[in-house]
């Protein structure tokens, strides 16, 4: 019994063991039959392998990615759906059947990348935008010698006017939708944001490192940046490695620059003949028999080289990259140049199953610029007599300091004996942490520090005509500016049914410390060998010969709270609202905080059922928005405070036997001072035709700026220390229309032609300059000087007129004696110099139209791009021509060829009047580029492109000066007054290679 029981027990155990082994074998067999290794290769449209492509089983976490050769392997079973995806590519899904090898071709999702726009603290699809935003991608940038990234946008953005001379060290003037302030400098420029860092210097970036630039135009888009966004916001996104991409690229060019146009001045024989014809003769000291072309002596052929090397990579959890850019730009005037090296590196790493992302970016720009005293060299190279040689027989520079009139300094001596050097080092460090808290909710923290070290040095040597008798004069100014920004914000994105919601809430803290340094000027050196390199060797005989720069250190803080809501219903009805609360230490204690609201809406009409009956229209959206943004740029921490310092004209005095500085109030306190506020109403229409072969937009806006800041309002000295005060009073209005179009005119397998015209009209008007307390009728500006005209003003700011309105004497032709005549205030024609009260309004410098027309052609491996741009309806005061047109002084200064037709007895010919107010309209073929791309059939080389570019090929204009692209920034736009660095014509050859 017991034995049988044992047998039966053992038999039962054996059967369970057998069954378990059998089931395990079956399951392993089934598993072996259901799961298998899938291998394959992923390539792009050019048959090149694509590394870093993510492959996963749909509905299952995890996955794999392709290696550097595009090869992958993954475990999957029949019926599984493999999802192939990469950043910037169109995802593909493939069902696993009986195959074990699956090769895939992924195409780039160009449209998706093109339609992503950075809007401030986030991104949006272009179709969901409710504000006026223009996005320019890197492939659309202007080509050629680009010293500043703003030049990349010339002629590309409707309503954006960018002007620049040929000076390598001058920044371009950038005005968006017309001027809206009575202040100059940064107060007129758009606000820059680089990779999310607000207020970062645009000079930190090399054009080759920029991926795209987004321009926020209206207040409904810019108000999220509050008190610094009244002039628009330009958001720059730099290039980053794409997922799975290992890249190495080189971009470089060499260029030749020449002066595009010179003033047609008389040669020495022509001047002698002109004087002889008028029974005149030069003084012996002013005629040594020479024939000197001073323009040719000072101008030269400029050579430029630029090299950019970058590399990077990205995987599933990290991406990194670095680049170095070197620019050497020689100016076309002797001793003017810019050398700059920019080094940039970044790394981003994901942790905790991609929930946490940490990033660090470091950028350094180190530049050395050399310059001349342009305010002296530029007019003297025109005025100085061609009848003398540059040098005396002993090698010294020939001068005649006793000569009166204009052009009394040897221009070559000005260039050779006066040195200006500027060393600038900028460093931006930005750290970022992004945490995905919940599905759709993420928190981003960003901290950045920017240092701007500027070392300015000049030396006027012992032969300098600008510092006579002081045995050399040196100046050194070393200044450090620092800016620190801390930001933290939450983004919440949620889609439920037909509803899409995006929320933003954030906090920002910024501190700017400026003018941390010193500056000193001294003189009397034993020799010129060391220049400004050892100021100790100077030996001034008087204390007053040592001058210190008056630039007090200041610290300014800005604290902000901001939020935004974006709502989308059924991809048809769009809504956005934002609010920012800014506090700044720059303004009065009663007005340090300000609210900047904005609201906008959009209707995607194309989504309505009735649009199906109009198949020719592929996209149609109506936008409308209103918002308020501010302008606090260009202020220091003392703008509203009572400040003590040294008054203009005061110096030092004897105080109980000691020499002391004269100190007193230099600025009145204004506790009510606040930022300027710009309210913008914008209505826009976006459209697409023929399946988006033609796309475009139309925008109408009204931009009204109130609380204009002006620092010369008169007040009673019984109430204030000083007779003037800085206050908010005036209003300026800009009204305009913008139109932009992009059309694919022809598209075949081998040939494509895309054209992109844009045009903008803006009307600028000063509405008021006064209120109940502060009264002012007009502000006179543009004191140009000239013989007998030092107290005259050529422009005024007055209600009812635009900024840059000319107020000039009214030229009435020449009388019988050939003398210029004018109409005075009483309506009489006079042949004498008019009074200042005889001036009349004669037009303004604001263009009526700004336009650009870009075209791109591609045929197989060839490509051709060109840009035409220009302005219409503006005026330029050619004060250079007026001052040169002085026949009666031809014994003292050279004259231009057109003066030969003037009467020698015309003692009024040089007077600045509306005779010299010319049309500033022009059409310029700004750049043309012809390129050829080589795509070797090798894995290591992706593409090589060779190209030639020509800039400023020709300009069509009636303007008689050197060039009509006169600076349109500041309070005195549109004036050519012996200060225009010649425009250049450039030819460059370049190569772009990616590996």
Coordinates of C-alpha atoms in Angstrom, one line a residue, residues 426-899:
X426 CA 32.2 89.2 -25.6
X427 CA 31.3 86.0 -23.8
X428 CA 27.8 84.5 -23.3
X429 CA 27.3 81.5 -21.1
X430 CA 23.8 80.0 -21.0
X431 CA 22.7 77.1 -18.9
X432 CA 19.3 75.4 -19.3
X433 CA 17.3 72.8 -17.5
X434 CA 14.0 71.4 -18.8
X435 CA 11.9 69.1 -16.8
X436 CA 8.9 67.2 -18.2
X437 CA 6.7 67.1 -15.0
X438 CA 3.6 65.5 -16.4
X439 CA 2.2 64.7 -19.8
X440 CA 2.1 68.1 -21.6
X441 CA 3.6 70.0 -18.6
X442 CA 7.2 71.1 -18.6
X443 CA 9.3 73.6 -16.6
X444 CA 12.3 75.4 -18.2
X445 CA 14.9 77.2 -16.2
X446 CA 17.5 79.3 -17.9
X447 CA 20.5 81.3 -16.5
X448 CA 22.8 83.3 -18.7
X449 CA 25.7 85.6 -18.1
X450 CA 27.1 88.0 -20.7
X451 CA 30.4 89.9 -20.4
X452 CA 31.4 92.6 -22.8
X453 CA 35.0 93.8 -22.3
X454 CA 35.9 96.8 -24.4
X455 CA 39.4 98.3 -24.7
X456 CA 39.5 101.5 -26.7
X457 CA 42.9 103.0 -27.5
X458 CA 44.0 106.0 -29.5
X459 CA 47.3 107.6 -30.3
X460 CA 47.8 110.9 -32.1
X461 CA 51.5 111.1 -32.7
X462 CA 53.9 114.0 -32.8
X463 CA 53.2 114.7 -36.5
X464 CA 49.4 114.7 -36.1
X465 CA 47.7 117.8 -37.3
X466 CA 44.8 116.9 -35.0
X467 CA 46.9 117.3 -31.8
X468 CA 49.5 120.0 -32.7
X469 CA 52.2 120.9 -30.3
X470 CA 51.5 118.3 -27.7
X471 CA 54.2 115.7 -28.7
X472 CA 51.7 112.9 -28.9
X473 CA 48.4 112.3 -27.3
X474 CA 47.2 109.0 -26.0
X475 CA 43.8 107.8 -24.7
X476 CA 42.8 104.5 -23.2
X477 CA 39.3 103.5 -22.1
X478 CA 38.8 100.1 -20.6
X479 CA 35.2 99.2 -19.8
X480 CA 33.4 96.0 -18.7
X481 CA 29.7 95.6 -19.1
X482 CA 27.9 92.6 -17.6
X483 CA 24.4 91.3 -17.9
X484 CA 22.9 88.4 -16.0
X485 CA 19.5 86.9 -16.8
X486 CA 17.5 84.3 -14.8
X487 CA 14.3 82.9 -16.2
X488 CA 11.9 80.2 -15.2
X489 CA 8.7 79.3 -17.0
X490 CA 6.1 76.6 -17.3
X491 CA 4.6 75.4 -20.6
X492 CA 1.4 73.3 -20.6
X493 CA 0.2 71.8 -23.9
X494 CA -3.0 69.8 -24.0
X495 CA -5.2 68.5 -26.9
X496 CA -8.6 67.1 -26.1
X497 CA -11.0 66.4 -28.9
X498 CA -11.2 69.4 -31.2
X499 CA -9.6 71.7 -28.6
X500 CA -6.0 72.6 -28.3
X501 CA -4.7 74.6 -25.4
X502 CA -1.2 76.0 -24.7
X503 CA -0.4 77.9 -21.5
X504 CA 2.7 79.8 -20.4
X505 CA 3.6 81.3 -17.1
X506 CA 7.0 82.6 -16.2
X507 CA 9.3 84.9 -14.2
X508 CA 12.4 86.8 -15.3
X509 CA 15.2 88.6 -13.4
X510 CA 17.9 90.6 -15.1
X511 CA 20.8 92.8 -13.8
X512 CA 23.0 94.9 -16.1
X513 CA 26.1 96.5 -14.7
X514 CA 27.7 99.0 -17.1
X515 CA 30.7 101.3 -17.4
X516 CA 32.8 99.3 -14.9
X517 CA 36.2 100.7 -15.9
X518 CA 38.1 103.9 -16.5
X519 CA 39.3 106.1 -19.2
X520 CA 42.2 108.6 -19.3
X521 CA 43.8 110.9 -21.9
X522 CA 47.3 112.2 -21.5
X523 CA 50.1 113.8 -23.7
X524 CA 53.7 114.9 -24.2
X525 CA 55.7 111.7 -25.0
X526 CA 59.4 111.7 -25.6
X527 CA 58.9 109.6 -28.8
X528 CA 56.1 107.8 -30.7
X529 CA 57.6 104.3 -30.5
X530 CA 55.2 102.9 -27.8
X531 CA 52.1 104.9 -28.7
X532 CA 49.3 104.2 -26.2
X533 CA 51.0 101.1 -24.7
X534 CA 52.6 102.9 -21.7
X535 CA 50.9 106.0 -20.5
X536 CA 53.4 106.4 -17.7
X537 CA 55.9 107.7 -20.3
X538 CA 53.7 110.8 -20.9
X539 CA 54.8 114.0 -19.2
X540 CA 51.9 116.5 -19.1
X541 CA 53.0 119.9 -18.0
X542 CA 49.6 120.8 -16.5
X543 CA 47.0 118.8 -14.5
X544 CA 44.3 119.9 -16.9
X545 CA 46.1 118.0 -19.7
X546 CA 45.1 114.7 -18.0
X547 CA 41.4 114.1 -18.7
X548 CA 39.4 111.2 -17.2
X549 CA 36.4 109.8 -19.0
X550 CA 33.1 110.7 -17.3
X551 CA 31.3 107.4 -17.3
X552 CA 29.9 106.4 -13.9
X553 CA 29.3 102.7 -13.1
X554 CA 25.6 101.9 -13.0
X555 CA 23.5 98.8 -12.1
X556 CA 20.1 98.3 -13.6
X557 CA 17.6 95.6 -12.6
X558 CA 14.6 94.4 -14.4
X559 CA 12.0 91.9 -12.9
X560 CA 9.1 90.5 -14.8
X561 CA 6.1 88.2 -14.5
X562 CA 4.5 87.0 -17.7
X563 CA 1.9 84.6 -19.0
X564 CA 0.2 83.6 -22.2
X565 CA -2.7 81.4 -23.3
X566 CA -3.2 80.0 -26.8
X567 CA -6.4 78.3 -27.8
X568 CA -7.2 76.4 -31.0
X569 CA -10.7 75.0 -31.8
X570 CA -11.0 72.5 -34.6
X571 CA -8.0 73.9 -36.4
X572 CA -10.2 76.8 -37.5
X573 CA -10.7 79.3 -34.6
X574 CA -7.5 80.6 -32.9
X575 CA -7.1 82.8 -29.9
X576 CA -4.1 84.2 -28.0
X577 CA -3.7 86.5 -25.1
X578 CA -0.6 87.5 -23.1
X579 CA 0.3 89.7 -20.2
X580 CA 3.6 90.9 -18.9
X581 CA 4.3 92.9 -15.7
X582 CA 7.7 94.6 -15.8
X583 CA 9.5 96.5 -13.1
X584 CA 12.7 98.5 -13.9
X585 CA 15.0 100.4 -11.6
X586 CA 15.7 102.9 -14.5
X587 CA 12.4 104.7 -14.0
X588 CA 10.9 106.9 -11.4
X589 CA 9.8 105.5 -8.0
X590 CA 6.2 106.3 -8.9
X591 CA 6.3 104.4 -12.2
X592 CA 8.6 101.5 -11.9
X593 CA 6.0 98.8 -12.9
X594 CA 4.0 98.6 -16.0
X595 CA 1.6 96.1 -17.6
X596 CA 1.9 95.1 -21.2
X597 CA -1.2 93.2 -22.4
X598 CA -2.0 91.7 -25.8
X599 CA -4.8 89.8 -27.4
X600 CA -5.2 88.4 -30.9
X601 CA -7.5 86.0 -32.8
X602 CA -7.4 84.1 -36.1
X603 CA -10.0 82.5 -38.3
X604 CA -8.7 79.7 -40.6
X605 CA -11.3 80.2 -43.3
X606 CA -9.8 77.4 -45.3
X607 CA -11.1 75.0 -42.7
X608 CA -14.7 75.9 -43.4
X609 CA -16.9 73.5 -45.5
X610 CA -17.8 76.2 -48.0
X611 CA -14.1 76.6 -49.0
X612 CA -14.2 73.1 -50.6
X613 CA -16.1 74.7 -53.5
X614 CA -13.0 76.9 -54.1
X615 CA -10.2 74.4 -54.8
X616 CA -7.9 77.1 -56.2
X617 CA -7.5 78.5 -52.7
X618 CA -5.4 76.1 -50.6
X619 CA -5.0 78.3 -47.5
X620 CA -6.8 81.3 -46.1
X621 CA -6.5 82.8 -42.6
X622 CA -7.7 86.1 -41.2
X623 CA -5.8 87.6 -38.2
X624 CA -6.4 90.5 -35.9
X625 CA -4.6 91.6 -32.8
X626 CA -4.0 94.5 -30.4
X627 CA -1.3 94.9 -27.8
X628 CA 0.9 97.2 -25.9
X629 CA 4.7 96.9 -25.7
X630 CA 7.3 99.2 -24.1
X631 CA 10.6 100.8 -24.8
X632 CA 13.1 100.9 -21.9
X633 CA 16.2 100.3 -24.0
X634 CA 19.1 102.8 -23.8
X635 CA 18.6 103.9 -20.2
X636 CA 21.0 103.7 -17.3
X637 CA 20.1 103.3 -13.6
X638 CA 20.2 107.1 -13.0
X639 CA 17.7 108.2 -15.7
X640 CA 15.1 109.5 -13.2
X641 CA 17.4 110.6 -10.3
X642 CA 19.0 113.8 -9.3
X643 CA 22.6 113.4 -10.4
X644 CA 25.7 115.4 -9.4
X645 CA 28.6 115.7 -11.8
X646 CA 30.7 118.2 -13.7
X647 CA 28.7 120.7 -15.7
X648 CA 29.5 121.3 -19.3
X649 CA 32.2 124.0 -19.5
X650 CA 33.2 123.5 -15.9
X651 CA 36.6 122.0 -15.1
X652 CA 38.7 122.4 -11.9
X653 CA 39.1 125.2 -9.4
X654 CA 41.4 126.1 -6.5
X655 CA 39.9 125.0 -3.2
X656 CA 41.9 126.2 -0.1
X657 CA 45.1 125.7 -2.1
X658 CA 44.0 122.3 -3.5
X659 CA 42.8 121.7 -7.1
X660 CA 39.3 120.3 -7.0
X661 CA 36.7 119.2 -9.5
X662 CA 33.7 121.5 -10.1
X663 CA 30.7 119.4 -9.0
X664 CA 27.0 120.3 -9.1
X665 CA 23.6 119.0 -10.3
X666 CA 23.6 117.8 -13.9
X667 CA 20.2 116.1 -14.1
X668 CA 16.9 116.9 -12.4
X669 CA 15.0 114.2 -10.6
X670 CA 11.7 113.0 -12.1
X671 CA 9.9 110.4 -9.9
X672 CA 7.2 110.0 -12.6
X673 CA 9.5 109.0 -15.5
X674 CA 8.4 105.8 -17.1
X675 CA 8.9 103.8 -20.3
X676 CA 7.5 104.7 -23.7
X677 CA 4.5 102.6 -24.6
X678 CA 3.6 101.4 -28.1
X679 CA 0.0 100.2 -28.8
X680 CA -0.3 98.4 -32.1
X681 CA -3.4 97.2 -33.9
X682 CA -2.7 94.7 -36.7
X683 CA -5.0 93.1 -39.2
X684 CA -3.6 90.5 -41.5
X685 CA -4.6 88.0 -44.1
X686 CA -2.5 84.9 -45.0
X687 CA -3.3 83.0 -48.2
X688 CA -2.2 80.1 -50.4
X689 CA -3.2 79.4 -54.0
X690 CA -2.8 76.3 -56.2
X691 CA -1.9 73.9 -53.5
X692 CA 0.4 76.5 -51.9
X693 CA 2.4 77.1 -55.1
X694 CA 1.7 80.7 -54.2
X695 CA 1.6 81.9 -50.6
X696 CA 1.6 85.3 -49.1
X697 CA 0.3 87.7 -46.5
X698 CA -1.1 91.2 -46.2
X699 CA -0.9 93.2 -43.0
X700 CA -2.3 96.6 -42.1
X701 CA -1.2 98.2 -38.8
X702 CA -1.5 101.3 -36.7
X703 CA 1.3 101.7 -34.2
X704 CA 1.0 104.6 -31.8
X705 CA 3.7 105.4 -29.3
X706 CA 2.9 107.5 -26.3
X707 CA 4.8 108.8 -23.3
X708 CA 7.8 109.7 -25.6
X709 CA 10.9 110.5 -23.6
X710 CA 12.7 113.8 -24.3
X711 CA 15.5 115.2 -22.1
X712 CA 15.2 118.9 -22.9
X713 CA 11.8 120.0 -21.5
X714 CA 12.1 123.5 -20.0
X715 CA 11.2 123.9 -16.3
X716 CA 11.5 126.7 -13.8
X717 CA 14.7 126.9 -11.8
X718 CA 12.6 128.0 -8.8
X719 CA 11.3 124.5 -8.7
X720 CA 14.3 122.5 -10.1
X721 CA 18.1 122.8 -9.9
X722 CA 18.4 122.9 -13.7
X723 CA 16.4 124.5 -16.5
X724 CA 15.6 121.3 -18.3
X725 CA 14.2 117.9 -17.3
X726 CA 13.7 114.4 -18.8
X727 CA 10.0 113.6 -19.0
X728 CA 7.3 111.6 -20.8
X729 CA 5.1 113.7 -23.0
X730 CA 5.0 113.2 -26.8
X731 CA 3.2 110.8 -29.2
X732 CA 4.3 109.3 -32.5
X733 CA 2.1 107.4 -34.9
X734 CA 3.1 104.9 -37.6
X735 CA 0.5 103.6 -40.1
X736 CA 1.4 101.1 -42.7
X737 CA 0.6 98.3 -45.1
X738 CA 2.9 95.3 -45.8
X739 CA 2.6 92.7 -48.6
X740 CA 4.8 89.6 -49.0
X741 CA 4.5 86.9 -51.6
X742 CA 6.3 83.6 -52.3
X743 CA 5.6 81.8 -55.6
X744 CA 7.0 78.6 -57.1
X745 CA 6.7 79.8 -60.7
X746 CA 8.2 76.7 -62.4
X747 CA 8.8 73.3 -60.9
X748 CA 10.0 70.3 -62.9
X749 CA 12.2 67.4 -62.2
X750 CA 15.3 69.4 -63.2
X751 CA 14.3 73.1 -63.0
X752 CA 12.7 75.2 -60.3
X753 CA 12.1 79.0 -60.1
X754 CA 10.9 80.6 -56.8
X755 CA 10.2 84.3 -56.6
X756 CA 9.6 86.3 -53.3
X757 CA 8.7 89.9 -53.6
X758 CA 7.8 92.1 -50.6
X759 CA 6.8 95.7 -50.3
X760 CA 5.8 97.9 -47.4
X761 CA 4.4 101.4 -47.0
X762 CA 4.7 103.4 -43.7
X763 CA 3.6 106.9 -42.8
X764 CA 5.3 108.4 -39.8
X765 CA 3.9 111.4 -37.9
X766 CA 4.7 113.2 -34.7
X767 CA 1.3 113.8 -33.1
X768 CA 2.3 115.9 -30.1
X769 CA 5.3 117.1 -28.1
X770 CA 3.4 118.8 -25.2
X771 CA 1.0 118.3 -22.4
X772 CA -0.6 120.6 -19.8
X773 CA 2.7 121.0 -17.9
X774 CA 5.5 120.5 -20.4
X775 CA 5.3 122.8 -23.4
X776 CA 7.3 122.7 -26.6
X777 CA 6.3 123.7 -30.1
X778 CA 9.1 122.0 -32.1
X779 CA 12.6 120.5 -31.6
X780 CA 15.3 121.7 -34.0
X781 CA 17.8 119.1 -35.0
X782 CA 20.7 118.5 -37.6
X783 CA 23.1 121.3 -36.8
X784 CA 25.4 120.7 -39.8
X785 CA 27.7 123.7 -39.6
X786 CA 29.6 125.0 -42.5
X787 CA 30.9 128.5 -43.3
X788 CA 28.6 131.0 -41.7
X789 CA 26.0 128.3 -40.9
X790 CA 27.2 127.0 -37.5
X791 CA 24.0 128.1 -35.7
X792 CA 21.6 126.7 -38.3
X793 CA 19.4 123.6 -38.1
X794 CA 18.4 121.6 -41.1
X795 CA 15.6 119.4 -39.6
X796 CA 12.9 119.8 -37.0
X797 CA 10.6 117.6 -35.0
X798 CA 7.1 119.1 -35.1
X799 CA 3.6 117.8 -34.6
X800 CA 2.0 116.9 -37.9
X801 CA 5.2 116.0 -39.6
X802 CA 7.5 112.9 -39.7
X803 CA 10.8 112.4 -37.9
X804 CA 13.5 113.6 -40.2
X805 CA 11.5 116.5 -41.7
X806 CA 13.8 119.0 -43.4
X807 CA 13.5 122.7 -42.6
X808 CA 15.6 124.6 -45.2
X809 CA 16.0 127.8 -47.1
X810 CA 14.0 128.0 -50.3
X811 CA 16.3 128.2 -53.3
X812 CA 15.0 130.4 -56.1
X813 CA 17.6 130.0 -58.8
X814 CA 20.3 132.4 -59.9
X815 CA 20.0 136.0 -60.7
X816 CA 21.5 137.8 -63.7
X817 CA 24.9 138.0 -62.0
X818 CA 24.9 134.2 -61.5
X819 CA 24.4 134.5 -57.7
X820 CA 22.1 132.0 -55.9
X821 CA 18.9 133.6 -54.6
X822 CA 16.4 132.5 -52.0
X823 CA 12.8 133.3 -51.0
X824 CA 12.6 134.7 -47.5
X825 CA 9.7 134.5 -45.0
X826 CA 8.0 137.5 -46.5
X827 CA 8.0 135.9 -50.0
X828 CA 10.7 138.2 -51.4
X829 CA 13.6 137.0 -53.5
X830 CA 16.9 137.9 -52.0
X831 CA 20.6 137.4 -53.1
X832 CA 22.0 137.5 -49.6
X833 CA 22.3 134.8 -47.0
X834 CA 18.8 134.2 -45.6
X835 CA 17.9 134.4 -41.9
X836 CA 17.1 131.3 -39.8
X837 CA 13.5 132.4 -39.8
X838 CA 13.4 132.1 -43.6
X839 CA 13.6 128.3 -43.5
X840 CA 10.6 126.3 -44.7
X841 CA 9.5 122.7 -44.5
X842 CA 10.7 120.9 -47.6
X843 CA 10.0 117.2 -47.2
X844 CA 11.3 114.3 -45.0
X845 CA 13.7 111.4 -45.0
X846 CA 11.1 108.7 -44.4
X847 CA 10.6 106.4 -47.4
X848 CA 7.1 105.9 -48.6
X849 CA 7.9 102.4 -49.9
X850 CA 10.5 99.8 -49.0
X851 CA 10.7 96.8 -51.2
X852 CA 12.7 93.7 -51.9
X853 CA 12.5 91.0 -54.6
X854 CA 14.4 87.7 -54.2
X855 CA 14.6 85.1 -56.9
X856 CA 16.0 81.6 -56.7
X857 CA 16.7 79.3 -59.7
X858 CA 17.9 75.7 -59.6
X859 CA 18.8 73.5 -62.6
X860 CA 20.1 70.1 -61.7
X861 CA 23.3 70.9 -59.7
X862 CA 23.3 74.6 -60.5
X863 CA 21.6 77.3 -58.5
X864 CA 21.3 81.1 -59.1
X865 CA 20.0 83.6 -56.5
X866 CA 19.6 87.3 -56.7
X867 CA 18.0 90.1 -54.7
X868 CA 16.8 93.5 -55.9
X869 CA 15.9 95.9 -53.1
X870 CA 15.3 99.6 -52.7
X871 CA 13.2 102.5 -51.4
X872 CA 10.9 105.1 -52.9
X873 CA 9.7 108.5 -51.8
X874 CA 12.4 109.7 -49.3
X875 CA 14.6 112.7 -49.4
X876 CA 18.3 113.1 -48.8
X877 CA 20.0 116.3 -47.9
X878 CA 23.3 116.3 -49.9
X879 CA 25.1 118.7 -47.5
X880 CA 28.4 117.3 -48.9
X881 CA 27.6 118.6 -52.3
X882 CA 26.6 122.0 -50.8
X883 CA 29.8 122.4 -48.9
X884 CA 31.9 121.4 -51.9
X885 CA 30.1 123.8 -54.2
X886 CA 32.1 126.8 -53.2
X887 CA 33.6 128.4 -56.4
X888 CA 34.7 131.6 -54.6
X889 CA 36.9 129.5 -52.3
X890 CA 38.5 127.4 -55.1
X891 CA 41.9 128.9 -54.1
X892 CA 41.5 127.3 -50.7
X893 CA 39.8 124.0 -51.4
X894 CA 39.1 121.7 -54.3
X895 CA 35.7 121.7 -56.0
X896 CA 33.7 119.1 -57.8
X897 CA 33.3 119.0 -61.5
X898 CA 29.7 120.2 -61.4
X899 CA 30.9 123.5 -59.8

